[in-house]
Amino acid sequence: MSLITINGAKKLKGSVRLQGAKNSVLPILAGTVLIKGISVIHNCPALSDATAAIKILRHLGATVSCEGHTVTVDSREITAFDIPDELMREMRSSIFFLGAISARMGRAVLSSPGGCELGPRPIDLHLSALNELGLTIDEGGGVLNCSCPNGYTGADINLSFPSVGATENIILAAVTAKGVTRINGAAKEPEISDLADFLNSAGANIHGAGSDTVIINGVGSLSGATHTVIPDRIEAATYLAAVAATGGKIELLNVIPAHLAPVLTVLKQSGCEINVSGKSIVLTATARPKRVPVIRTLPYPGFPTDAGSPLMAMFTLADGSTMFVENIFENRYKVVDELKRFGAKIYTNGRVAVVEGVKSLSGATVQCTDLRGGAALVVAALAANGTSEIGKISHIDRGYEGLIENLALLGADIKRC
Ligand code: UD1
């Protein structure tokens, strides 16, 4: 079982080129199922979640090749309509495949993704929306047996919460539907626009992605496409939090600064100097972070829930108390007990966590509880005095390519062993 060991309290300095966004590449790979042709996807990050998505594509009958960060998917022949249980378990977001497989094959059989480390994570919004578009869902024994033998028919869908995954699943189902689908109350995350851009380049007719009303005019079929995945804003937030915690200077390359606006606002309030120019962000941290009164996670364009944990680790060292209010997931604070092992002072009550800054952290032996919680432990260990050991790092491998190598280039004393 791999561990990350870090000798902390070293200032970080240098530059990092961001990977493609994990949360874009997964629905885009699902989208290739719709395409009776060849999709070439550039800037595809080497992550275990992306590998899991590729395994699903191969199981479905697609031919997939990977060269560097380019993945080529030939989905002219799709022969299966099921996702085996072990592949569903490898990646809970494989529910994205439901809309695409059922649209292409008229059927889909998936095991129910169930709960996860962030709380129950239901899929009721996905299922009720796909049902409104024509999917019949028979759920039993942990299996979703779905069919729409005559294909999907466009409809008006009103989402009661702007679920990212549900918005993406509806888009995937509706792209080749008969007629027009209108999603009211859609999620506005940049990854949704990226999915729409990919599908539009394959011949789809989607308008309004990135706003709360998405209109999908169904088209008969999609042909091959070439697309470059947008940079990963959560990876960016993680590196910025790390340097804000240790002190130092970092330049992020290949970033879309607008996607990070709420994170940059918080980092500026905490005393970091931030310079944005084109596709680069430079952060300089010369002093202990200042407290920020409240950070509330919200759907985009609000502060992203996925950046909450890495920034929480940074605020454990602030000059006062910072309150986090988590509005998206129920179980985001599992990492808190691990952060306390470094000497952090954090008090939680339901969706609220109060982080009372301390002057220094000490190295600790900890275990990742989830992907972004794992990133938070790395941030804390980089800033802590002494040696830390981080276990269960498979969580981190789901979302960060080359994290250890990048941090070592920034001057961290870090290795995987
Ligand atoms: C996606 C991201 C994840 C991010 C999250 C919120 C991917 C692969 N993952 O997850 O990193 O943290 O958006 O920005 O893109 N909900 C329901 N019923 C549903 C669907 C969702 O109640 O049918 C609830 C969830 O339990 C959660 C909230 O809505 O409390 C947000 O979920 P959602 O936006 O769907 O997140 P994901 O798409 O799972």
PDB file of C-alpha atoms and ligand atoms in Angstrom, residues 22-23 26 93 96 121-126 161-165 189 305-306 328-329 332, ligand 1:
ATOM      1  CA  LYS A  22     -11.175  15.629 -14.110  1.00  0.00           C
ATOM      2  CA  ASN A  23     -14.776  16.749 -13.907  1.00  0.00           C
ATOM      3  CA  LEU A  26     -15.382  12.046 -17.270  1.00  0.00           C
ATOM      4  CA  SER A  93     -19.546   9.107 -11.358  1.00  0.00           C
ATOM      5  CA  PHE A  96     -22.839   9.796 -16.278  1.00  0.00           C
ATOM      6  CA  ARG A 121     -25.149  11.227  -3.005  1.00  0.00           C
ATOM      7  CA  PRO A 122     -28.526  10.229  -4.450  1.00  0.00           C
ATOM      8  CA  ILE A 123     -29.298  10.110  -8.177  1.00  0.00           C
ATOM      9  CA  ASP A 124     -33.019  10.892  -7.956  1.00  0.00           C
ATOM     10  CA  LEU A 125     -32.650  14.056 -10.089  1.00  0.00           C
ATOM     11  CA  HIS A 126     -30.849  12.102 -12.829  1.00  0.00           C
ATOM     12  CA  PHE A 161     -31.215  21.776  -7.418  1.00  0.00           C
ATOM     13  CA  PRO A 162     -28.514  22.601 -10.002  1.00  0.00           C
ATOM     14  CA  SER A 163     -26.921  19.143  -9.903  1.00  0.00           C
ATOM     15  CA  VAL A 164     -23.810  19.001 -12.062  1.00  0.00           C
ATOM     16  CA  GLY A 165     -24.134  15.295 -12.857  1.00  0.00           C
ATOM     17  CA  GLU A 189     -20.133  24.809 -13.815  1.00  0.00           C
ATOM     18  CA  THR A 305     -17.148  22.622  -2.525  1.00  0.00           C
ATOM     19  CA  ASP A 306     -14.164  20.722  -3.936  1.00  0.00           C
ATOM     20  CA  ILE A 328     -23.413  20.965  -1.253  1.00  0.00           C
ATOM     21  CA  PHE A 329     -22.370  17.699   0.423  1.00  0.00           C
ATOM     22  CA  ARG A 332     -17.316  16.975   3.631  1.00  0.00           C
TER      23      ARG A 332
HETATM   24  C1  UD1 B   1     -19.901  16.952  -9.335  1.00  0.00           C
HETATM   25  C2  UD1 B   1     -18.408  16.826  -9.279  1.00  0.00           C
HETATM   26  C3  UD1 B   1     -17.906  16.948  -7.851  1.00  0.00           C
HETATM   27  C4  UD1 B   1     -18.410  18.246  -7.241  1.00  0.00           C
HETATM   28  C5  UD1 B   1     -19.916  18.362  -7.406  1.00  0.00           C
HETATM   29  C6  UD1 B   1     -20.460  19.703  -6.932  1.00  0.00           C
HETATM   30  C7  UD1 B   1     -17.906  15.389 -11.129  1.00  0.00           C
HETATM   31  C8  UD1 B   1     -17.355  14.088 -11.591  1.00  0.00           C
HETATM   32  N1  UD1 B   1     -18.020  15.553  -9.829  1.00  0.00           N
HETATM   33  O1  UD1 B   1     -20.430  15.874  -8.583  1.00  0.00           O
HETATM   34  O2  UD1 B   1     -16.485  16.949  -7.860  1.00  0.00           O
HETATM   35  O3  UD1 B   1     -18.086  18.259  -5.867  1.00  0.00           O
HETATM   36  O4  UD1 B   1     -20.290  18.217  -8.782  1.00  0.00           O
HETATM   37  O5  UD1 B   1     -19.833  20.738  -7.591  1.00  0.00           O
HETATM   38  O6  UD1 B   1     -18.178  16.281 -11.917  1.00  0.00           O
HETATM   39  N2  UD1 B   1     -28.050  15.445  -5.542  1.00  0.00           N
HETATM   40  C9  UD1 B   1     -29.287  14.916  -5.284  1.00  0.00           C
HETATM   41  N3  UD1 B   1     -29.894  14.167  -6.257  1.00  0.00           N
HETATM   42  C10 UD1 B   1     -29.312  13.947  -7.461  1.00  0.00           C
HETATM   43  C11 UD1 B   1     -28.058  14.515  -7.737  1.00  0.00           C
HETATM   44  C12 UD1 B   1     -27.451  15.267  -6.749  1.00  0.00           C
HETATM   45  O7  UD1 B   1     -29.830  15.079  -4.201  1.00  0.00           O
HETATM   46  O8  UD1 B   1     -29.916  13.258  -8.306  1.00  0.00           O
HETATM   47  C13 UD1 B   1     -27.372  16.222  -4.499  1.00  0.00           C
HETATM   48  C14 UD1 B   1     -26.063  15.542  -4.064  1.00  0.00           C
HETATM   49  O9  UD1 B   1     -26.308  14.553  -3.077  1.00  0.00           O
HETATM   50  C15 UD1 B   1     -25.260  16.681  -3.537  1.00  0.00           C
HETATM   51  C16 UD1 B   1     -25.705  17.849  -4.434  1.00  0.00           C
HETATM   52  O10 UD1 B   1     -26.941  17.454  -5.027  1.00  0.00           O
HETATM   53  O11 UD1 B   1     -25.619  16.945  -2.202  1.00  0.00           O
HETATM   54  C17 UD1 B   1     -24.724  18.196  -5.523  1.00  0.00           C
HETATM   55  O12 UD1 B   1     -24.504  17.092  -6.337  1.00  0.00           O
HETATM   56  P1  UD1 B   1     -24.088  17.210  -7.861  1.00  0.00           P
HETATM   57  O13 UD1 B   1     -24.022  18.639  -8.287  1.00  0.00           O
HETATM   58  O14 UD1 B   1     -24.939  16.292  -8.635  1.00  0.00           O
HETATM   59  O15 UD1 B   1     -22.599  16.643  -7.807  1.00  0.00           O
HETATM   60  P2  UD1 B   1     -21.970  15.515  -8.700  1.00  0.00           P
HETATM   61  O16 UD1 B   1     -22.400  15.688 -10.107  1.00  0.00           O
HETATM   62  O17 UD1 B   1     -22.142  14.198  -8.041  1.00  0.00           O
END
